[in-house]
CSV table of C-alpha atoms and ligand atoms in Angstrom, one decimal:
chain,number,residue,atom,x,y,z
A,1,MET,CA,0.0,0.0,0.0
A,2,THR,CA,2.9,2.3,0.4
A,3,SER,CA,4.6,1.6,-2.8
A,4,GLU,CA,3.4,4.9,-4.2
A,5,ILE,CA,5.0,6.9,-1.3
A,6,ILE,CA,8.6,5.8,-1.5
A,7,ASN,CA,10.0,3.1,-3.6
A,8,SER,CA,11.4,0.0,-1.9
A,9,LYS,CA,14.9,0.5,-3.4
A,10,ASP,CA,15.1,3.8,-1.5
A,11,LEU,CA,13.8,2.2,1.7
A,12,LYS,CA,16.5,-0.5,1.6
A,13,LYS,CA,19.2,2.2,1.4
A,14,MET,CA,18.2,3.4,4.9
A,15,ASP,CA,19.1,2.0,8.3
A,16,PRO,CA,16.7,-1.0,8.8
A,17,VAL,CA,14.5,0.4,11.6
A,18,PHE,CA,15.5,3.6,13.4
A,19,GLY,CA,16.7,5.2,10.2
A,20,GLN,CA,13.6,4.3,8.2
A,21,HIS,CA,11.9,7.1,6.3
A,22,SER,CA,8.8,6.9,8.4
A,23,PHE,CA,10.4,6.3,11.8
A,24,ASP,CA,9.3,9.1,14.1
A,25,ASP,CA,10.5,8.3,17.6
A,26,HIS,CA,8.3,5.2,17.9
A,27,GLU,CA,8.5,3.7,21.3
A,28,GLN,CA,8.4,0.0,20.3
A,29,ILE,CA,8.3,-2.1,17.2
A,30,VAL,CA,7.6,-5.8,17.6
A,31,PHE,CA,8.3,-8.3,14.8
A,32,CYS,CA,6.1,-11.4,15.2
A,33,ASN,CA,6.9,-14.7,13.4
A,34,ASP,CA,5.2,-18.1,13.7
A,35,LYS,CA,6.3,-20.9,11.4
A,36,ASP,CA,3.4,-23.1,12.0
A,37,THR,CA,0.7,-20.7,11.0
A,38,GLY,CA,2.8,-18.7,8.5
A,39,LEU,CA,2.2,-15.5,10.6
A,40,LYS,CA,4.5,-12.6,9.8
A,41,ALA,CA,3.4,-9.4,11.5
A,42,ILE,CA,4.8,-6.2,12.8
A,43,ILE,CA,3.2,-4.2,15.7
A,44,GLY,CA,4.2,-0.6,15.9
A,45,ILE,CA,3.7,1.3,19.1
A,46,HIS,CA,4.3,5.0,18.4
A,47,ASN,CA,3.4,6.8,21.6
A,48,THR,CA,1.7,5.8,24.9
A,49,VAL,CA,1.7,9.1,26.8
A,50,LEU,CA,-2.1,9.5,26.6
A,51,GLY,CA,-2.9,5.8,27.2
A,52,PRO,CA,-2.4,2.4,25.7
A,53,ALA,CA,-1.6,2.4,22.0
A,54,LEU,CA,-4.8,1.5,20.1
A,55,GLY,CA,-5.0,0.9,16.4
A,56,GLY,CA,-6.2,-1.6,13.9
A,57,THR,CA,-4.5,-4.5,12.2
A,58,ARG,CA,-4.1,-4.4,8.5
A,59,MET,CA,-3.6,-7.6,6.4
A,60,TRP,CA,-2.1,-6.7,3.1
A,61,ASN,CA,0.0,-8.4,0.4
A,62,TYR,CA,3.0,-6.1,0.7
A,63,ALA,CA,5.5,-6.3,-2.1
A,64,ASN,CA,8.2,-6.8,0.6
A,65,GLU,CA,8.9,-6.4,4.3
A,66,TRP,CA,10.2,-2.8,3.9
A,67,GLU,CA,6.9,-1.7,2.7
A,68,ALA,CA,5.1,-3.4,5.6
A,69,LEU,CA,7.5,-1.7,8.1
A,70,ASN,CA,7.0,1.6,6.5
A,71,ASP,CA,3.3,1.2,6.5
A,72,VAL,CA,3.1,0.3,10.2
A,73,LEU,CA,5.4,3.2,11.1
A,74,ARG,CA,3.2,5.7,9.3
A,75,LEU,CA,-0.1,4.2,10.4
A,76,SER,CA,0.8,3.9,14.1
A,77,ARG,CA,2.1,7.5,14.2
A,78,GLY,CA,-1.2,8.7,12.6
A,79,MET,CA,-3.1,6.9,15.4
A,80,THR,CA,-1.3,8.9,18.1
A,81,PHE,CA,-2.4,12.2,16.6
A,82,LYS,CA,-5.9,10.9,15.8
A,83,SER,CA,-6.6,9.9,19.4
A,84,ALA,CA,-5.0,13.0,20.7
A,85,ILE,CA,-7.0,15.5,18.6
A,86,THR,CA,-10.2,13.6,19.3
A,87,GLY,CA,-9.6,13.9,23.1
A,88,LEU,CA,-9.4,10.2,23.7
A,89,ASN,CA,-7.0,8.8,26.4
A,90,LEU,CA,-5.3,6.6,24.0
A,91,GLY,CA,-1.8,6.3,22.4
A,92,GLY,CA,-1.0,5.4,18.9
A,93,GLY,CA,-0.3,1.9,17.6
A,94,LYS,CA,-1.1,-0.2,14.6
A,95,ALA,CA,-0.2,-3.7,13.3
A,96,VAL,CA,0.3,-5.2,9.9
A,97,ILE,CA,0.1,-8.8,8.9
A,98,ILE,CA,2.0,-9.6,5.7
A,99,GLY,CA,-0.1,-11.7,3.4
A,100,ASP,CA,-3.3,-12.0,1.3
A,101,SER,CA,-6.3,-11.7,3.6
A,102,LYS,CA,-8.4,-13.6,1.1
A,103,THR,CA,-6.2,-16.7,0.9
A,104,GLN,CA,-3.8,-16.7,3.8
A,105,LYS,CA,-6.0,-15.7,6.8
A,106,THR,CA,-6.9,-18.6,9.1
A,107,PRO,CA,-8.4,-18.7,12.6
A,108,GLU,CA,-5.1,-20.3,13.8
A,109,LEU,CA,-3.1,-17.4,12.3
A,110,MET,CA,-5.4,-14.9,14.0
A,111,ARG,CA,-5.2,-16.6,17.3
A,112,ARG,CA,-1.4,-16.7,17.1
A,113,PHE,CA,-1.4,-13.0,16.3
A,114,GLY,CA,-3.6,-12.5,19.3
A,115,GLU,CA,-1.1,-14.2,21.5
A,116,PHE,CA,1.6,-11.8,20.4
A,117,VAL,CA,-0.8,-8.9,21.1
A,118,HIS,CA,-1.4,-10.4,24.6
A,119,SER,CA,2.4,-10.7,25.2
A,120,LEU,CA,2.5,-6.8,25.3
A,121,SER,CA,0.2,-6.8,28.4
A,122,GLY,CA,-2.1,-4.1,27.1
A,123,ARG,CA,0.5,-1.6,25.8
A,124,TYR,CA,-1.1,-2.3,22.4
A,125,ILE,CA,-4.8,-2.9,21.8
A,126,THR,CA,-5.8,-4.0,18.4
A,127,ALA,CA,-9.0,-3.6,16.2
A,128,GLU,CA,-9.8,-4.2,12.6
A,129,ASP,CA,-8.4,-2.4,9.6
A,130,VAL,CA,-8.2,-3.2,5.9
A,131,GLY,CA,-8.4,-7.0,5.3
A,132,MET,CA,-9.9,-7.7,8.8
A,133,THR,CA,-13.5,-8.2,10.0
A,134,THR,CA,-15.3,-8.1,13.3
A,135,GLY,CA,-15.3,-11.9,13.1
A,136,ASP,CA,-11.5,-11.9,13.0
A,137,MET,CA,-11.4,-9.7,16.1
A,138,ASP,CA,-13.8,-12.2,17.8
A,139,THR,CA,-11.1,-14.9,17.1
A,140,VAL,CA,-8.4,-12.7,18.6
A,141,ARG,CA,-10.6,-12.1,21.6
A,142,GLU,CA,-10.4,-15.9,22.4
A,143,VAL,CA,-6.8,-15.4,23.4
A,144,THR,CA,-6.5,-11.8,24.6
A,145,PRO,CA,-8.7,-9.1,26.1
A,146,TYR,CA,-6.6,-6.5,24.4
A,147,VAL,CA,-8.8,-6.2,21.3
A,148,THR,CA,-11.7,-4.0,20.3
A,149,GLY,CA,-14.1,-3.9,17.4
A,150,ILE,CA,-15.6,-7.3,18.3
A,151,SER,CA,-19.2,-8.3,17.4
A,152,GLU,CA,-22.1,-6.6,19.2
A,153,ASN,CA,-23.4,-10.0,20.3
A,154,LYS,CA,-20.1,-10.6,22.0
A,155,GLY,CA,-20.3,-7.3,23.9
A,156,GLY,CA,-18.4,-5.2,21.4
A,157,ALA,CA,-19.4,-2.0,19.6
A,158,GLY,CA,-19.6,-3.8,16.2
A,159,ASN,CA,-18.4,-2.6,12.8
A,160,PRO,CA,-16.9,0.9,13.1
A,161,SER,CA,-17.1,1.8,9.4
A,162,PRO,CA,-20.6,3.4,9.5
A,163,ILE,CA,-19.5,5.6,12.3
A,164,THR,CA,-16.2,6.5,10.5
A,165,ALA,CA,-18.3,7.4,7.5
A,166,TYR,CA,-20.6,9.7,9.6
A,167,GLY,CA,-17.5,11.4,11.0
A,168,VAL,CA,-16.1,11.9,7.5
A,169,PHE,CA,-19.5,13.3,6.4
A,170,MET,CA,-19.4,15.8,9.3
A,171,GLY,CA,-15.8,16.8,8.5
A,172,MET,CA,-16.8,17.3,4.8
A,173,LYS,CA,-19.7,19.5,5.8
A,174,ALA,CA,-17.5,21.6,8.0
A,175,ALA,CA,-15.0,22.0,5.1
A,176,ALA,CA,-17.9,23.0,2.9
A,177,LYS,CA,-19.0,25.6,5.4
A,178,PHE,CA,-15.5,27.0,5.4
A,179,GLN,CA,-15.0,26.9,1.7
A,180,PHE,CA,-18.5,27.7,0.3
A,181,GLY,CA,-20.1,29.5,3.3
A,182,SER,CA,-22.8,26.8,3.6
A,183,ASP,CA,-22.5,23.2,4.8
A,184,ILE,CA,-25.4,22.0,2.6
A,185,LEU,CA,-24.0,19.5,0.1
A,186,GLU,CA,-27.1,19.4,-2.1
A,187,ASP,CA,-26.0,19.5,-5.8
A,188,LYS,CA,-22.3,19.4,-4.9
A,189,ASN,CA,-20.3,17.3,-7.2
A,190,VAL,CA,-18.6,14.7,-5.0
A,191,PHE,CA,-16.2,11.9,-6.2
A,192,VAL,CA,-15.9,9.0,-3.8
A,193,GLN,CA,-12.8,7.0,-4.5
A,194,GLY,CA,-13.1,3.5,-2.9
A,195,ILE,CA,-16.6,2.3,-2.0
A,196,GLY,CA,-15.8,-0.3,0.5
A,197,ASN,CA,-17.1,-0.4,4.1
A,198,VAL,CA,-16.6,3.3,4.7
A,199,GLY,CA,-17.0,4.6,1.2
A,200,GLU,CA,-20.4,3.0,0.7
A,201,ALA,CA,-21.8,4.4,4.0
A,202,LEU,CA,-20.5,7.8,3.1
A,203,VAL,CA,-22.2,7.6,-0.3
A,204,GLU,CA,-25.5,6.9,1.5
A,205,HIS,CA,-25.2,10.1,3.6
A,206,LEU,CA,-24.3,12.1,0.5
A,207,VAL,CA,-27.1,10.8,-1.6
A,208,ASP,CA,-29.6,11.5,1.2
A,209,GLU,CA,-28.4,15.1,1.2
A,210,GLY,CA,-28.9,15.4,-2.5
A,211,ALA,CA,-25.2,15.6,-3.6
A,212,LYS,CA,-24.3,14.5,-7.1
A,213,VAL,CA,-22.1,11.5,-6.3
A,214,THR,CA,-19.6,9.8,-8.7
A,215,ILE,CA,-18.1,6.5,-7.4
A,216,ASP,CA,-14.8,4.9,-8.4
A,217,ASP,CA,-13.4,1.6,-7.3
A,218,ILE,CA,-11.0,-1.1,-8.7
A,219,SER,CA,-13.7,-3.7,-8.0
A,220,GLN,CA,-16.4,-3.8,-10.7
A,221,GLU,CA,-18.5,-5.9,-8.4
A,222,ARG,CA,-18.5,-3.2,-5.7
A,223,LEU,CA,-19.4,-0.5,-8.3
A,224,GLU,CA,-22.4,-2.4,-9.5
A,225,ALA,CA,-23.5,-3.3,-5.9
A,226,VAL,CA,-23.4,0.3,-4.8
A,227,LYS,CA,-24.9,1.6,-8.0
A,228,SER,CA,-27.9,-0.8,-7.6
A,229,LYS,CA,-28.7,0.8,-4.2
A,230,TYR,CA,-28.1,4.5,-4.7
A,231,ASP,CA,-28.6,7.2,-7.3
A,232,VAL,CA,-24.9,7.6,-8.2
A,233,THR,CA,-22.8,7.7,-11.4
A,234,ILE,CA,-20.0,5.2,-11.9
A,235,TYR,CA,-16.8,6.9,-13.0
A,236,SER,CA,-15.9,5.9,-16.5
A,237,GLY,CA,-12.9,8.1,-17.3
A,238,ASN,CA,-9.3,7.1,-16.8
A,239,ASP,CA,-7.9,9.9,-14.6
A,240,ILE,CA,-10.1,10.8,-11.7
A,241,TYR,CA,-7.6,13.4,-10.5
A,242,SER,CA,-8.1,15.6,-13.6
A,243,GLU,CA,-11.9,15.7,-13.3
A,244,ASN,CA,-13.8,18.8,-12.3
A,245,MET,CA,-15.4,18.3,-8.9
A,246,ASP,CA,-16.4,20.2,-5.8
A,247,ILE,CA,-15.2,17.5,-3.4
A,248,TYR,CA,-12.7,14.7,-3.7
A,249,ALA,CA,-13.3,12.0,-1.0
A,250,PRO,CA,-10.4,9.5,-0.9
A,251,CYS,CA,-11.7,6.4,0.8
A,252,ALA,CA,-9.4,3.7,-0.6
A,253,LEU,CA,-5.6,4.0,-0.3
A,254,GLY,CA,-3.3,6.5,1.4
A,255,ALA,CA,-0.9,8.9,-0.4
A,256,THR,CA,-3.2,9.6,-3.4
A,257,VAL,CA,-2.3,13.3,-3.0
A,258,ASN,CA,1.2,13.2,-4.3
A,259,ASP,CA,3.5,14.7,-6.9
A,260,ASN,CA,1.8,13.0,-9.7
A,261,THR,CA,-1.7,14.1,-8.8
A,262,ILE,CA,-1.6,17.4,-6.8
A,263,TYR,CA,-1.3,19.8,-9.7
A,264,LYS,CA,-4.1,18.0,-11.6
A,265,LEU,CA,-6.6,18.1,-8.8
A,266,ASN,CA,-9.5,20.4,-9.6
A,267,ALA,CA,-11.4,19.8,-6.4
A,268,LYS,CA,-12.2,22.6,-4.0
A,269,ILE,CA,-12.2,20.3,-1.0
A,270,ILE,CA,-10.5,17.1,-0.1
A,271,ALA,CA,-12.3,15.2,2.7
A,272,GLY,CA,-12.2,11.4,2.9
A,273,ALA,CA,-11.6,8.3,5.1
A,274,ALA,CA,-8.3,7.0,3.9
A,275,ASN,CA,-5.3,7.3,6.3
A,276,ASN,CA,-2.3,9.3,5.3
A,277,GLN,CA,-3.8,10.9,2.2
A,278,LEU,CA,-0.9,13.4,1.7
A,279,ALA,CA,2.2,11.5,0.5
A,280,GLU,CA,4.4,14.2,2.2
A,281,GLU,CA,2.2,16.0,4.7
A,282,ASN,CA,4.1,19.3,5.0
A,283,ARG,CA,5.0,19.8,1.3
A,284,HIS,CA,1.8,18.6,-0.2
A,285,GLY,CA,-0.3,20.3,2.5
A,286,LYS,CA,1.4,23.6,1.6
A,287,ILE,CA,0.7,23.1,-2.1
A,288,LEU,CA,-3.0,22.5,-1.5
A,289,GLN,CA,-3.1,25.6,0.7
A,290,GLU,CA,-1.5,27.6,-2.1
A,291,ARG,CA,-3.9,26.2,-4.7
A,292,GLY,CA,-6.9,27.2,-2.5
A,293,ILE,CA,-8.0,23.6,-2.0
A,294,VAL,CA,-9.4,23.0,1.5
A,295,TYR,CA,-8.0,19.9,3.0
A,296,ALA,CA,-9.9,18.4,6.0
A,297,PRO,CA,-7.1,16.5,7.8
A,298,ASP,CA,-7.7,12.8,7.5
A,299,PHE,CA,-6.7,11.8,11.0
A,300,LEU,CA,-9.2,14.3,12.4
A,301,ILE,CA,-12.2,13.4,10.2
A,302,ASN,CA,-11.8,9.7,10.1
A,303,ALA,CA,-11.8,9.3,13.9
A,304,GLY,CA,-15.4,8.0,14.1
A,305,GLY,CA,-14.1,4.4,14.1
A,306,ILE,CA,-11.8,4.9,17.0
A,307,ILE,CA,-14.5,6.8,18.9
A,308,ASN,CA,-16.7,3.7,18.3
A,309,VAL,CA,-14.1,1.1,19.6
A,310,TYR,CA,-13.1,3.4,22.5
A,311,ALA,CA,-16.7,2.9,23.8
A,312,GLU,CA,-15.8,-0.7,24.5
A,313,LEU,CA,-13.0,0.4,26.8
A,314,GLU,CA,-14.8,3.3,28.5
A,315,ASP,CA,-18.3,1.7,28.4
A,316,TYR,CA,-20.2,4.6,26.9
A,317,ASP,CA,-23.3,4.2,24.8
A,318,ARG,CA,-24.3,4.7,21.2
A,319,GLN,CA,-25.7,8.2,21.9
A,320,GLU,CA,-22.3,9.3,23.3
A,321,ILE,CA,-20.5,7.7,20.3
A,322,MET,CA,-22.7,9.8,17.9
A,323,ARG,CA,-22.3,12.9,20.0
A,324,LYS,CA,-18.5,12.6,19.9
A,325,THR,CA,-18.5,11.8,16.2
A,326,GLU,CA,-20.8,14.7,15.4
A,327,ASN,CA,-18.3,17.0,17.2
A,328,ILE,CA,-15.8,16.3,14.3
A,329,TYR,CA,-17.8,19.1,12.5
A,330,ASN,CA,-16.9,21.7,15.2
A,331,THR,CA,-13.3,20.5,15.5
A,332,THR,CA,-12.7,20.6,11.7
A,333,LEU,CA,-14.1,24.1,11.5
A,334,GLU,CA,-12.0,25.3,14.4
A,335,ILE,CA,-8.9,23.8,12.8
A,336,LEU,CA,-9.6,25.3,9.4
A,337,ASP,CA,-10.2,28.8,11.0
A,338,ASN,CA,-7.0,28.4,13.1
A,339,ALA,CA,-5.0,27.4,10.0
A,340,LYS,CA,-6.3,30.5,8.1
A,341,LEU,CA,-5.6,32.8,11.0
A,342,ASN,CA,-2.0,31.6,11.4
A,343,ASP,CA,-1.3,31.1,7.7
A,344,ILE,CA,-0.4,27.4,8.2
A,345,THR,CA,-1.8,24.3,6.6
A,346,ALA,CA,-4.8,22.6,8.1
A,347,HIS,CA,-2.7,19.5,8.7
A,348,ILE,CA,-0.1,21.4,10.7
A,349,ALA,CA,-2.8,23.2,12.7
A,350,ALA,CA,-4.3,19.9,13.6
A,351,LEU,CA,-1.0,18.3,14.4
A,352,ASN,CA,0.0,21.3,16.6
A,353,ILE,CA,-3.1,20.8,18.7
A,354,ALA,CA,-2.6,17.1,19.0
A,355,LYS,CA,1.1,17.5,19.9
A,356,GLU,CA,0.2,20.1,22.5
A,357,ARG,CA,-2.2,17.8,24.3
A,358,ILE,CA,0.5,15.1,24.4
A,359,GLU,CA,3.1,17.4,25.7
A,360,THR,CA,0.8,18.8,28.4
A,361,ARG,CA,0.0,15.3,29.6
A,362,LYS,CA,3.7,14.4,29.5
A,363,ARG,CA,4.5,17.3,31.8
A,364,GLU,CA,1.6,16.4,34.2
A,365,ASN,CA,2.8,12.8,34.3
A,366,SER,CA,6.4,13.8,35.2
A,367,LYS,CA,5.3,15.9,38.1
B,401,NAD,P1,-12.3,-1.5,2.5
B,401,NAD,O1,-11.2,-2.4,2.3
B,401,NAD,O2,-13.7,-2.0,2.9
B,401,NAD,O3,-12.6,-0.6,1.2
B,401,NAD,C1,-11.6,-0.1,0.4
B,401,NAD,C2,-12.2,0.0,-1.1
B,401,NAD,O4,-11.2,0.7,-1.9
B,401,NAD,C3,-12.4,-1.4,-1.7
B,401,NAD,O5,-13.7,-1.5,-2.3
B,401,NAD,C4,-11.3,-1.5,-2.8
B,401,NAD,O6,-11.7,-2.2,-3.9
B,401,NAD,C5,-11.1,0.0,-3.1
B,401,NAD,N1,-9.9,0.3,-3.8
B,401,NAD,C6,-8.6,-0.2,-3.5
B,401,NAD,N2,-7.7,0.4,-4.3
B,401,NAD,C7,-8.4,1.3,-5.0
B,401,NAD,C8,-8.0,2.2,-6.0
B,401,NAD,N3,-6.7,2.3,-6.4
B,401,NAD,N4,-8.9,3.0,-6.6
B,401,NAD,C9,-10.2,2.9,-6.2
B,401,NAD,N5,-10.7,2.0,-5.3
B,401,NAD,C10,-9.7,1.2,-4.7
B,401,NAD,O7,-11.8,-0.4,3.5
B,401,NAD,P2,-12.6,0.6,4.5
B,401,NAD,O8,-12.7,-0.1,5.8
B,401,NAD,O9,-13.7,1.1,3.7
B,401,NAD,O10,-11.5,1.7,4.7
B,401,NAD,C11,-11.2,2.7,3.6
B,401,NAD,C12,-10.1,3.6,4.0
B,401,NAD,O11,-10.4,4.3,5.2
B,401,NAD,C13,-8.8,2.8,4.4
B,401,NAD,O12,-7.7,3.6,4.0
B,401,NAD,C14,-8.8,2.7,5.9
B,401,NAD,O13,-7.5,2.7,6.5
B,401,NAD,C15,-9.5,4.0,6.2
B,401,NAD,N6,-10.1,4.0,7.5
B,401,NAD,C16,-11.1,3.1,7.8
B,401,NAD,C17,-11.8,3.1,9.0
B,401,NAD,C18,-12.9,2.1,9.3
B,401,NAD,O14,-13.6,2.3,10.3
B,401,NAD,N7,-13.1,1.1,8.5
B,401,NAD,C19,-11.4,4.0,10.0
B,401,NAD,C20,-10.4,5.0,9.7
B,401,NAD,C21,-9.8,5.0,8.5
């Protein structure tokens, strides 16, 4: 998934772990190997100042181990700031399992992975990410309590994707308010790239509000399934980044805003669910700002999922989950205003607030 960010030849030139491109003072990186089940996983714990490192497990057929390591480093760092800006008492962590989730995932492999999670005694708490289901988290739960995102009938908060989509929708509306002066998305031209769990739920909110939605996915099956349920257009061109649109909603891969796409983008707003949308957050954030494209920081607006799983740890109800998720609207607007006022990018404005919260807690903890 990270091949578009930095190519693996360059990754290999760097020091193996602490010198990696995406290493950012991560506290702990755990390499897990089990010959019997074929498990090869990496758990990244970026920061635990605010609480245990919580973040999903991604199973992906990485081209090589460097890509897997780079991905877990980037994703776990993102989780630190996501929880911090959302006001949750959680640190940032993430895990990747190397392999094809369709052909190589077995209950034995998931249980073995759960045992590795358990060995960290709660410093890392897992959940689902790409390539994982609530059923997989139920399997992990058989061997460790340090897992969230388990099925509702097993006492969990269930699939986080609809809540994530609702948060993205809230962030998108706030960005619209900032950019267009109104948060009503009726008749806005929105391109949703990736209509999986989150993308489809986002499409539903957009269609309900009367937006003109175009969907794009590498899976023809998904395109047809979503088209059969909602009044949307399937994208038929060959370069989505060059299309005229009001809002671009990346809901598939990270790093789609990169050197190859950023000058083509005609959108007035970027707001989507994918993690790490900016290939290089400072440089690409700045270019978007200069081009007048409002970027709703990904780690801020896609926090609905973590708000949902956090309910399992803090024991709050659905109403509170929705209230916290709805608040993404206010936070996004505050961040965009703050960025404008201080002439910085929205990404940096959001990071500054997240980092400040961590530093304050660090000072309190050391007293
Ligand atoms: P998913 O696997 O259900 O859906 C991803 C979709 O993207 C699939 O339909 C896939 O076919 C499509 N896709 C892959 N490559 C594509 C490409 N190049 N162009 C167009 N479509 C492509 O995943 P999801 O759970 O919907 O998550 C989507 C994104 O949001 C991921 O980046 C994930 O990390 C992020 N995210 C998800 C959650 C959550 O609650 N599920 C929370 C936070 C962030």
